[in-house]
GROMACS .gro file of C-alpha atoms in nm:
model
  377
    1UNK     CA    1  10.231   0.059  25.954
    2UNK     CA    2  10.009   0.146  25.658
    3UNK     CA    3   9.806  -0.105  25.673
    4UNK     CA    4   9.685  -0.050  26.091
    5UNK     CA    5   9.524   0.228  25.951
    6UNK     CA    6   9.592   0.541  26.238
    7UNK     CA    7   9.713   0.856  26.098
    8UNK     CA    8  10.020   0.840  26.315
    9UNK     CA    9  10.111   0.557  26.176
   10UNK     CA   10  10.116   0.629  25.848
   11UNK     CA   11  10.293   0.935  25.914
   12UNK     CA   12  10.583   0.708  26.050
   13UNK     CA   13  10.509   0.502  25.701
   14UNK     CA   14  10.612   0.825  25.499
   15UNK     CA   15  10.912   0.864  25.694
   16UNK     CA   16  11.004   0.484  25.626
   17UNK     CA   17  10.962   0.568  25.286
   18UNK     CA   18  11.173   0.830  25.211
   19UNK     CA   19  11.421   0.723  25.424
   20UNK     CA   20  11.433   0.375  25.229
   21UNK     CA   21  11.449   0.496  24.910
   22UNK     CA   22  11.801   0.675  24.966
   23UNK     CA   23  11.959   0.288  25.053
   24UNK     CA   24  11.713   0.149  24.745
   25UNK     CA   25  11.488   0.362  24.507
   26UNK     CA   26  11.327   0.020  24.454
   27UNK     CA   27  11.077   0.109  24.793
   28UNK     CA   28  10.951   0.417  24.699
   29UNK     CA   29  10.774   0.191  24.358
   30UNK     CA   30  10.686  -0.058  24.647
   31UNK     CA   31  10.478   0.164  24.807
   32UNK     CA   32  10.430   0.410  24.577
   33UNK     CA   33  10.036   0.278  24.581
   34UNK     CA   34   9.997   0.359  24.900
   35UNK     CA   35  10.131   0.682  24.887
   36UNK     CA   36   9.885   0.795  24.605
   37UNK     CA   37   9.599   0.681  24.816
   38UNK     CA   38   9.731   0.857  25.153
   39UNK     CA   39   9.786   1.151  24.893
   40UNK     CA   40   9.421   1.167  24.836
   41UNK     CA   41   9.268   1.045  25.191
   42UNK     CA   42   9.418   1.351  25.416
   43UNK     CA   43   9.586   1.701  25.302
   44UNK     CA   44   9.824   1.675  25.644
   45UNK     CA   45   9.946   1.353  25.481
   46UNK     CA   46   9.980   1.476  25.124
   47UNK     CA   47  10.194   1.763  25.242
   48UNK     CA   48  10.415   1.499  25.396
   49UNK     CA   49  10.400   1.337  25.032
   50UNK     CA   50  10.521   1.631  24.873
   51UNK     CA   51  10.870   1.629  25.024
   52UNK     CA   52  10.899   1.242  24.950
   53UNK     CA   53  10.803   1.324  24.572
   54UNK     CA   54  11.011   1.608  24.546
   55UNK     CA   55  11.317   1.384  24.714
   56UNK     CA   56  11.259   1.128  24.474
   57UNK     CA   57  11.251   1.260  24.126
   58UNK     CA   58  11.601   1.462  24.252
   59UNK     CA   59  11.726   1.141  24.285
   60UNK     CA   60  11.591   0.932  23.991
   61UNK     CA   61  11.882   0.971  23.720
   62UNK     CA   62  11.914   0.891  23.362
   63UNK     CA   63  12.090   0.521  23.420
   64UNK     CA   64  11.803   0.451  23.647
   65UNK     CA   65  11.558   0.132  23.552
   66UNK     CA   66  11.247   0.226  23.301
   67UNK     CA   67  11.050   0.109  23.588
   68UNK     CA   68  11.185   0.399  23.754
   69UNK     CA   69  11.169   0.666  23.464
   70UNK     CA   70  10.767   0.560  23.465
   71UNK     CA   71  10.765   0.688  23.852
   72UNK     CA   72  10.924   0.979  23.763
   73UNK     CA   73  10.717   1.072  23.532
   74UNK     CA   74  10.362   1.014  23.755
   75UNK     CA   75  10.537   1.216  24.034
   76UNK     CA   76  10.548   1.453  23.776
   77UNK     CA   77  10.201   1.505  23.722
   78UNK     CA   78  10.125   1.509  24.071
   79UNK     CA   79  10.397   1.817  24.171
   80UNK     CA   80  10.252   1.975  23.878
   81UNK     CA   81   9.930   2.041  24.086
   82UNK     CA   82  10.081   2.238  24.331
   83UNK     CA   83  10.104   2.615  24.208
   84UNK     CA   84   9.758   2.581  24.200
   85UNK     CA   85   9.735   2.486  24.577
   86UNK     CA   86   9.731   2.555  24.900
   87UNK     CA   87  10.000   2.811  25.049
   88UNK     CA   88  10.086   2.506  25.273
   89UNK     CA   89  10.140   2.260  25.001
   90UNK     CA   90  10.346   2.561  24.827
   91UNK     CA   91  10.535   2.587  25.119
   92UNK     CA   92  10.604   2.204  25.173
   93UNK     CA   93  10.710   2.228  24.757
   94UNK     CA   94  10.967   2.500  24.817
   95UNK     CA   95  11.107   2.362  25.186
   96UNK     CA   96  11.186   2.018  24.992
   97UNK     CA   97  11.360   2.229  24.743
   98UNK     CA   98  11.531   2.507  24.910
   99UNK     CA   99  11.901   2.326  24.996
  100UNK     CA  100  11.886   2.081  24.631
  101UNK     CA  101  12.172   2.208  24.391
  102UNK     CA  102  12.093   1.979  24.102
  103UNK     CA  103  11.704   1.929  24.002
  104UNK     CA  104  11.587   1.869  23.724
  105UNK     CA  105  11.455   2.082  23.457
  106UNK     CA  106  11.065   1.960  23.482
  107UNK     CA  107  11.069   2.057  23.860
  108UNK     CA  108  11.224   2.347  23.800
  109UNK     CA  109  10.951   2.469  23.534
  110UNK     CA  110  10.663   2.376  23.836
  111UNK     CA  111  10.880   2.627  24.051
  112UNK     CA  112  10.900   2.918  23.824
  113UNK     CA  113  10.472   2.833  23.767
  114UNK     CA  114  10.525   2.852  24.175
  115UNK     CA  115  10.645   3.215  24.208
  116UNK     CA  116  10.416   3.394  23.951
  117UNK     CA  117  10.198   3.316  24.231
  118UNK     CA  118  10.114   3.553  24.530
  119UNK     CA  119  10.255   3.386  24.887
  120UNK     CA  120  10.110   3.703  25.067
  121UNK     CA  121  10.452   3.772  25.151
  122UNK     CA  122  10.474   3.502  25.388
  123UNK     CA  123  10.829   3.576  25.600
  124UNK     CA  124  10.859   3.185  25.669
  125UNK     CA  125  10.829   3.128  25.248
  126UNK     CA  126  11.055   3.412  25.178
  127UNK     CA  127  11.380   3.249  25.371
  128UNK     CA  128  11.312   2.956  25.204
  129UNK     CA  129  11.315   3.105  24.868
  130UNK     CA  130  11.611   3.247  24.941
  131UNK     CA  131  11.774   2.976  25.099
  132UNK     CA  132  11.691   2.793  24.728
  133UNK     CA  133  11.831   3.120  24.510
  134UNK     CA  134  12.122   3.113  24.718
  135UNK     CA  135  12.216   2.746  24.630
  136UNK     CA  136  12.125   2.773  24.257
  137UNK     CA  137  12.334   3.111  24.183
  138UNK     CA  138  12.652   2.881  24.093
  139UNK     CA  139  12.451   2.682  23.845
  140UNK     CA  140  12.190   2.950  23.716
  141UNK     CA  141  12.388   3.254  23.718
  142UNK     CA  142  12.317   3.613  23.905
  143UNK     CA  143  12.068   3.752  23.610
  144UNK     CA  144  11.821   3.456  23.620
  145UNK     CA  145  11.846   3.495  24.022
  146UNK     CA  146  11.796   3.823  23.947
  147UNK     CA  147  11.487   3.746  23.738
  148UNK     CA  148  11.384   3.510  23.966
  149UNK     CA  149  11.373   3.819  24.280
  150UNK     CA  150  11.200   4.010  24.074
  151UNK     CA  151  10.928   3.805  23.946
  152UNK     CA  152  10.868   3.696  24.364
  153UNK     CA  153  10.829   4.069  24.399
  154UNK     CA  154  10.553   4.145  24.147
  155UNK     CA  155  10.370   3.843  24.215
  156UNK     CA  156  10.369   3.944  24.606
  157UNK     CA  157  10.335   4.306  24.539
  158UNK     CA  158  10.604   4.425  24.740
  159UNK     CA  159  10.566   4.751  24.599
  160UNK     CA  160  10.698   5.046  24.840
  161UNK     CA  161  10.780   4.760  25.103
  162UNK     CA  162  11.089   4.684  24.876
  163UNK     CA  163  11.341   4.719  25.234
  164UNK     CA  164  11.121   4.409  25.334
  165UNK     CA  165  11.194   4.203  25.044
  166UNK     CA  166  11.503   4.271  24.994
  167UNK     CA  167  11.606   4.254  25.402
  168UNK     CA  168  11.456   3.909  25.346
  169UNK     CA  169  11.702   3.843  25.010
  170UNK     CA  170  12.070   4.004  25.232
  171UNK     CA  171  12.251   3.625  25.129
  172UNK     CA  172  12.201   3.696  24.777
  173UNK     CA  173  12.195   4.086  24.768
  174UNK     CA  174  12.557   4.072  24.913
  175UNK     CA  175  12.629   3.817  24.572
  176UNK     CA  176  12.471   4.099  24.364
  177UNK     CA  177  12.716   4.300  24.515
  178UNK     CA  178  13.009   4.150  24.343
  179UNK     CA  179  12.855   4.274  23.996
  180UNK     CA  180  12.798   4.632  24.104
  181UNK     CA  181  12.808   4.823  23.705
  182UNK     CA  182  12.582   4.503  23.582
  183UNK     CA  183  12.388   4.530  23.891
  184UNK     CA  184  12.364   4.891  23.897
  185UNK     CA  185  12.271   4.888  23.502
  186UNK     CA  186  11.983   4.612  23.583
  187UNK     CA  187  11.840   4.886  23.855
  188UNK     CA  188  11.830   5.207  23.657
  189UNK     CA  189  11.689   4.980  23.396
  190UNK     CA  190  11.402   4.885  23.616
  191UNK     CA  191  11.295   5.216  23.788
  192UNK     CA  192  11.270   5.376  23.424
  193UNK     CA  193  10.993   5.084  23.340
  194UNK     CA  194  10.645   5.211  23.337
  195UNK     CA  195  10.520   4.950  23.583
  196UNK     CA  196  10.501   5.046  23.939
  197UNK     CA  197  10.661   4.728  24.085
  198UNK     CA  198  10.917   4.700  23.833
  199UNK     CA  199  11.016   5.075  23.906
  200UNK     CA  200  11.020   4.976  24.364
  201UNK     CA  201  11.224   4.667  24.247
  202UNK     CA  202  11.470   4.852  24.043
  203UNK     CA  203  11.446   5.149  24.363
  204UNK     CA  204  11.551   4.822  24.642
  205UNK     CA  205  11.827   4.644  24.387
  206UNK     CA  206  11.979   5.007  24.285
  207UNK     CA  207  11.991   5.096  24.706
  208UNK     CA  208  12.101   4.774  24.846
  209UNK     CA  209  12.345   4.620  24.556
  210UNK     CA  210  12.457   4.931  24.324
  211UNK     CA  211  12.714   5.160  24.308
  212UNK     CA  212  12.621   5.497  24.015
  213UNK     CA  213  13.036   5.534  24.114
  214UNK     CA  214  13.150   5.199  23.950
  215UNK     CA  215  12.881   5.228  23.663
  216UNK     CA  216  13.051   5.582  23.573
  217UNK     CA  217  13.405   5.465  23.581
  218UNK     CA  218  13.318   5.165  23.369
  219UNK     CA  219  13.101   5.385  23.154
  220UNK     CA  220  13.362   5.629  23.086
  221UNK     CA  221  13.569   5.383  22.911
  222UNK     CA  222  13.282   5.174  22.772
  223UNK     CA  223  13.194   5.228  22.372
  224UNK     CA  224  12.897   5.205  22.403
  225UNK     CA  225  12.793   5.446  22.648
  226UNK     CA  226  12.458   5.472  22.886
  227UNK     CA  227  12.298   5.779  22.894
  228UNK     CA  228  12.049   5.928  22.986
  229UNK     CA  229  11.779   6.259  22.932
  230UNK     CA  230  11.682   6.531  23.146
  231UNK     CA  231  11.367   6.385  23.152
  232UNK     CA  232  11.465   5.989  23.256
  233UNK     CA  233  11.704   6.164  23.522
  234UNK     CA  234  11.451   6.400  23.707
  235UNK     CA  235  11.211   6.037  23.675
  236UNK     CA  236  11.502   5.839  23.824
  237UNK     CA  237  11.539   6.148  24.077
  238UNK     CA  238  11.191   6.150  24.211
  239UNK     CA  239  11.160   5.803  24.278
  240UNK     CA  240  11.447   5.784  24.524
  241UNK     CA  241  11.359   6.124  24.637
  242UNK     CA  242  10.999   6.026  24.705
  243UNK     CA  243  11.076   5.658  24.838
  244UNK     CA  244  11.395   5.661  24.984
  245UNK     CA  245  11.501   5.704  25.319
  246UNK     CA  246  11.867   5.772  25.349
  247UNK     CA  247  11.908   6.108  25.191
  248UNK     CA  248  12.283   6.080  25.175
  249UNK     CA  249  12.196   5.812  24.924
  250UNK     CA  250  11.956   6.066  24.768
  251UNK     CA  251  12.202   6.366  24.763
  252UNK     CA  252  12.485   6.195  24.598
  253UNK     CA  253  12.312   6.009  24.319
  254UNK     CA  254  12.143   6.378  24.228
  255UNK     CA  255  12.500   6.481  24.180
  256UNK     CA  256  12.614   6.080  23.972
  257UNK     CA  257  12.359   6.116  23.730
  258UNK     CA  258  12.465   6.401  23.577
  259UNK     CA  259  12.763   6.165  23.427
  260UNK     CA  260  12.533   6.015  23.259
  261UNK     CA  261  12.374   6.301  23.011
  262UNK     CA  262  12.561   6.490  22.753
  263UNK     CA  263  12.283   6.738  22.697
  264UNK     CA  264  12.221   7.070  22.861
  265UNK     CA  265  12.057   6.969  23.211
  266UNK     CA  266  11.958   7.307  23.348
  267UNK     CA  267  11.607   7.172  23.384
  268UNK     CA  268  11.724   6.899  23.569
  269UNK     CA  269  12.003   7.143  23.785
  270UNK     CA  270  11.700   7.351  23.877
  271UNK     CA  271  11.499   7.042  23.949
  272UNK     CA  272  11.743   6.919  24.198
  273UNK     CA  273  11.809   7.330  24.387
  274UNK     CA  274  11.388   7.313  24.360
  275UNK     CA  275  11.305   6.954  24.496
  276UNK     CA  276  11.645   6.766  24.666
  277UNK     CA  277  11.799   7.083  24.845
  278UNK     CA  278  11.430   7.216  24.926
  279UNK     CA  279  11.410   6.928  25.084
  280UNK     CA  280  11.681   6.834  25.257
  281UNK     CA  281  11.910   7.174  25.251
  282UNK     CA  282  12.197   7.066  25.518
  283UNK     CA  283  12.234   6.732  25.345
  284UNK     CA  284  12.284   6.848  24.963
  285UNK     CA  285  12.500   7.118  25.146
  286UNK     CA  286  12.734   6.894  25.317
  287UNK     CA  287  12.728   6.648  24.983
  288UNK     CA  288  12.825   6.933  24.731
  289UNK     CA  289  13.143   7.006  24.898
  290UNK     CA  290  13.272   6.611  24.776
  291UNK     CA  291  13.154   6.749  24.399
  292UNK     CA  292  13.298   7.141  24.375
  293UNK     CA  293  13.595   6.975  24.273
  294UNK     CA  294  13.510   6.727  24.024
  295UNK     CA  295  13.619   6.655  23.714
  296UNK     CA  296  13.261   6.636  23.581
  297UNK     CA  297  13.192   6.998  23.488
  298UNK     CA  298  12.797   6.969  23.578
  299UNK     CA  299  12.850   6.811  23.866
  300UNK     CA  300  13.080   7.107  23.990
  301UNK     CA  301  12.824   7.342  23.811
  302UNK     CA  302  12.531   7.195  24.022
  303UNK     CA  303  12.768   7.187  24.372
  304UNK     CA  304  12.871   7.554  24.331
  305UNK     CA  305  12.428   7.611  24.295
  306UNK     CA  306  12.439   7.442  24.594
  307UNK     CA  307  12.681   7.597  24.794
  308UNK     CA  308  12.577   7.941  24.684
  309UNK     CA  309  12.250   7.915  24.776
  310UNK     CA  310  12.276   7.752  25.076
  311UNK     CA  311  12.523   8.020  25.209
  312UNK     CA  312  12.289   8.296  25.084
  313UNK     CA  313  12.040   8.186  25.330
  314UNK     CA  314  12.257   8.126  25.587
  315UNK     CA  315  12.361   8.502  25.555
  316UNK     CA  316  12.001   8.600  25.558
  317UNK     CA  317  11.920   8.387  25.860
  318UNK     CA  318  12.208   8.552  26.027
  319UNK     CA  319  12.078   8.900  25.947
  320UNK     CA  320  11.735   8.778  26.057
  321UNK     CA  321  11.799   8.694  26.415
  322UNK     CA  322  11.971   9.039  26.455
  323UNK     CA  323  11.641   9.212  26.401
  324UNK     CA  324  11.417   9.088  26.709
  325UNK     CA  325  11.114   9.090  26.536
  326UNK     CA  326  11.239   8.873  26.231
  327UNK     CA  327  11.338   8.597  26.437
  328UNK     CA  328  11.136   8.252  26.390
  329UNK     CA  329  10.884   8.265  26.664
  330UNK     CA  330  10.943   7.989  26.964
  331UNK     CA  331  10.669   7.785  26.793
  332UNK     CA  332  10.870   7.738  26.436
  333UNK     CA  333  11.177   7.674  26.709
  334UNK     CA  334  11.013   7.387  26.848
  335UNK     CA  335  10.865   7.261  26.518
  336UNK     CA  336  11.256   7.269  26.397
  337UNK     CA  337  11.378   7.095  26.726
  338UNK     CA  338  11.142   6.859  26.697
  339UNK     CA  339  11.249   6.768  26.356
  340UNK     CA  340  11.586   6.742  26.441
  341UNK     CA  341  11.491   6.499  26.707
  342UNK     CA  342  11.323   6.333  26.482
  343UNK     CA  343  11.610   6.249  26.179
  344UNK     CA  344  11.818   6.162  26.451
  345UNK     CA  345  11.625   5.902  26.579
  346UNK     CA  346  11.580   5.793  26.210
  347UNK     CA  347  11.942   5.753  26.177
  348UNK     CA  348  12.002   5.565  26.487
  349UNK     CA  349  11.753   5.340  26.389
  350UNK     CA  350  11.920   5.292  26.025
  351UNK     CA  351  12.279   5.257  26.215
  352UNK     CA  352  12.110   4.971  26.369
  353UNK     CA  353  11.904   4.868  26.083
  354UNK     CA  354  12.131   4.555  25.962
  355UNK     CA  355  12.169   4.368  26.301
  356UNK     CA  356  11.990   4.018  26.410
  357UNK     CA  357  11.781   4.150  26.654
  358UNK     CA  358  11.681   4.488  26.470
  359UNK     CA  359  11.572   4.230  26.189
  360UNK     CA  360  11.336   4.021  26.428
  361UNK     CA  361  11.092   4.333  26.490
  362UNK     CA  362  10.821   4.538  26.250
  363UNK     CA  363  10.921   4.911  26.222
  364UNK     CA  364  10.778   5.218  26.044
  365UNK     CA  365  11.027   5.515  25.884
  366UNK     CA  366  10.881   5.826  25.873
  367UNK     CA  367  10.999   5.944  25.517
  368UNK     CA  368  10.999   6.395  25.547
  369UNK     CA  369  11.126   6.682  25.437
  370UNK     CA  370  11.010   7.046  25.396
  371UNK     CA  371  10.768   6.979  25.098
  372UNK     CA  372  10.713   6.565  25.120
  373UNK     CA  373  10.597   6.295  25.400
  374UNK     CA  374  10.564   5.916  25.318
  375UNK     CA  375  10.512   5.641  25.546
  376UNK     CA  376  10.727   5.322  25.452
  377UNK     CA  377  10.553   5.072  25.655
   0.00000   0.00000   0.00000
């Protein structure tokens, strides 16, 4: 078939290849000639090569022949090209790779090469990565995973489209899941870092795979205790408040990290009445009530603010719409309404957020509140 010459029939003489070799690894040095020459001639061909290489070497072992070790080594040299090619040859590397649970170590050094490169966030590249994490997390562990997801997200840029990466990574994040104080540790770790993408990383793993509830329980018994300042908290706190969407999320872990401080945090108490309840008043409201109680005495400190405050205005509002010419005119009334509309449609969309067919279509969250707007696209 290779030697007629047509394209389709060496295509068929790739297949024939790498379906010998599985019966006897003594074809693939029969041919392997052949294959370095079809390698070079077209790239459609070479990205057929790829997958034959990449099957090979997984399958040459240590009692193999010398004869064999030799081939290994020259298929080597060749894989070693590819972080430095195409997208599609990328692609072809990481689609021979994605379902292997044993590879060796100089194949796995081309594919950590691979993703400190940019795959422009490819969707079809993404699965495959994570079909590959997936496999190796019982051999490699859930931090070098871990490292792997985030170096694939700084190399791609993710950025404040962390829900799409980590949508992309649900397998894996639902692992992470199983670690939540590690996991949860790993986050708040990352969104202190001074590097944007780090911080959006740390943002998606702390939203998706931790729990600030665990991480206080274990910490509370821990020796060596995580803590935090006013100033990392109110950092910590403007993140999620600026890039988050659900602002339950956002409301309770304004209350959680106040377990973690043992200083005064008046500046951050006044930061949260200030930013999180002037934004989203109902919500920090409705929150507080789950914290007047608690056994953490700033937490109960910041939900009495809350409470206070909020029904302070509620009085006043009252009082307001007694005297006609107080009342919000119908333009503010439609303005509110409109907003209203608005979150609930937001919420329906979240409720939905996690099914199949939600997951096959682009969408855009409108991020507001009374003094911030960001567009998550």
């Amino acid at each position: 078939m290779i030697q007629r010459g047509s394209f389709w029939s060496k295509k068929a003489a790739i297949d024939f290849v790498e379906s010998g070799f599985y019966y006897d690894k003594a074809i693939f040095g029969r041919y392997f000639m052949q294959l370095e020459n079809m390698a070079l001639e077209n790239a459609e061909l070479w990205q057929m090569i790829i997958r034959v290489f990449v099957n090979y070497d997984v399958k040459v072992t240590s009692d193999d022949s010398i004869e064999a070790e030799r081939l290994y080594r020259k298929v080597i040299e060749y894989l070693k090209k590819i972080p430095e090619g195409t997208l599609q040859e990328r692609s072809c590397f990481i689609e021979a790779l994605q379902w292997k649970k044993e590879i060796p170590k100089e194949i796995v050094s081309i594919f950590q090469i691979l993703i400190s490169k940019s795959f422009g966030k490819n969707q079809n590249i993404i699965d495959m990565l994570k079909n590959y994490l997936y496999v190796q997390l019982e051999n490699a562990g859930w931090r070098m995973i871990l490292q792997d997801m985030r170096q694939i997200f700084i190399a791609n840029k993710y950025g404040v489209n962390y829900e799409e990466f980590f949508n992309g990574m649900s397998t894996i994040i639902h692992v992470f899941s199983k670690y939540p104080e590690e996991v949860t540790r790993e986050a708040l770790k990352d969104m202190l870092s001074a590097d944007v993408n780090i911080f959006f990383f740390g943002l998606g793993l702390l939203l998706k795979a931790g729990n600030l509830s665990k991480l206080y329980s274990e910490n509370e018994v821990s020796e060596v205790k995580l803590m935090f300042t006013n100033w990392q908290m109110i950092h910590l706190m403007k993140g999620t408040l600026y890039f988050a969407v659900e602002t339950k999320k956002i409301c309770h872990m304004a209350f959680q990290l106040l377990g973690f401080s043992s200083e005064n945090n008046s500046k951050y108490i006044e930061f949260c009445m200030e930013e999180v309840y002037g934004n989203y008043p109902a919500t920090f409201f409705e929150v507080a009530e789950n914290y007047k109680d608690a056994k953490e005495s700033k937490q109960v400190e910041l939900a009495n603010r809350v409470i206070k405050e909020h029904n302070q205005i509620l009085k006043e509002r009252e009082l307001c719409y007694k005297i006609k010419d107080l009342r919000p005119s119908r333009i503010h009334q439609s303005i509110y309404r409109k907003a209203q509309m608005g979150q609930n449609r937001q919420m329906n969309e979240r409720a939905h957020k996690e099914s199949f067919f939600a997951q096959m279509f682009p969408s855009e969250i409108l991020k507001y509140g009374k003094r911030s707007g960001f567009i998550i696209m």
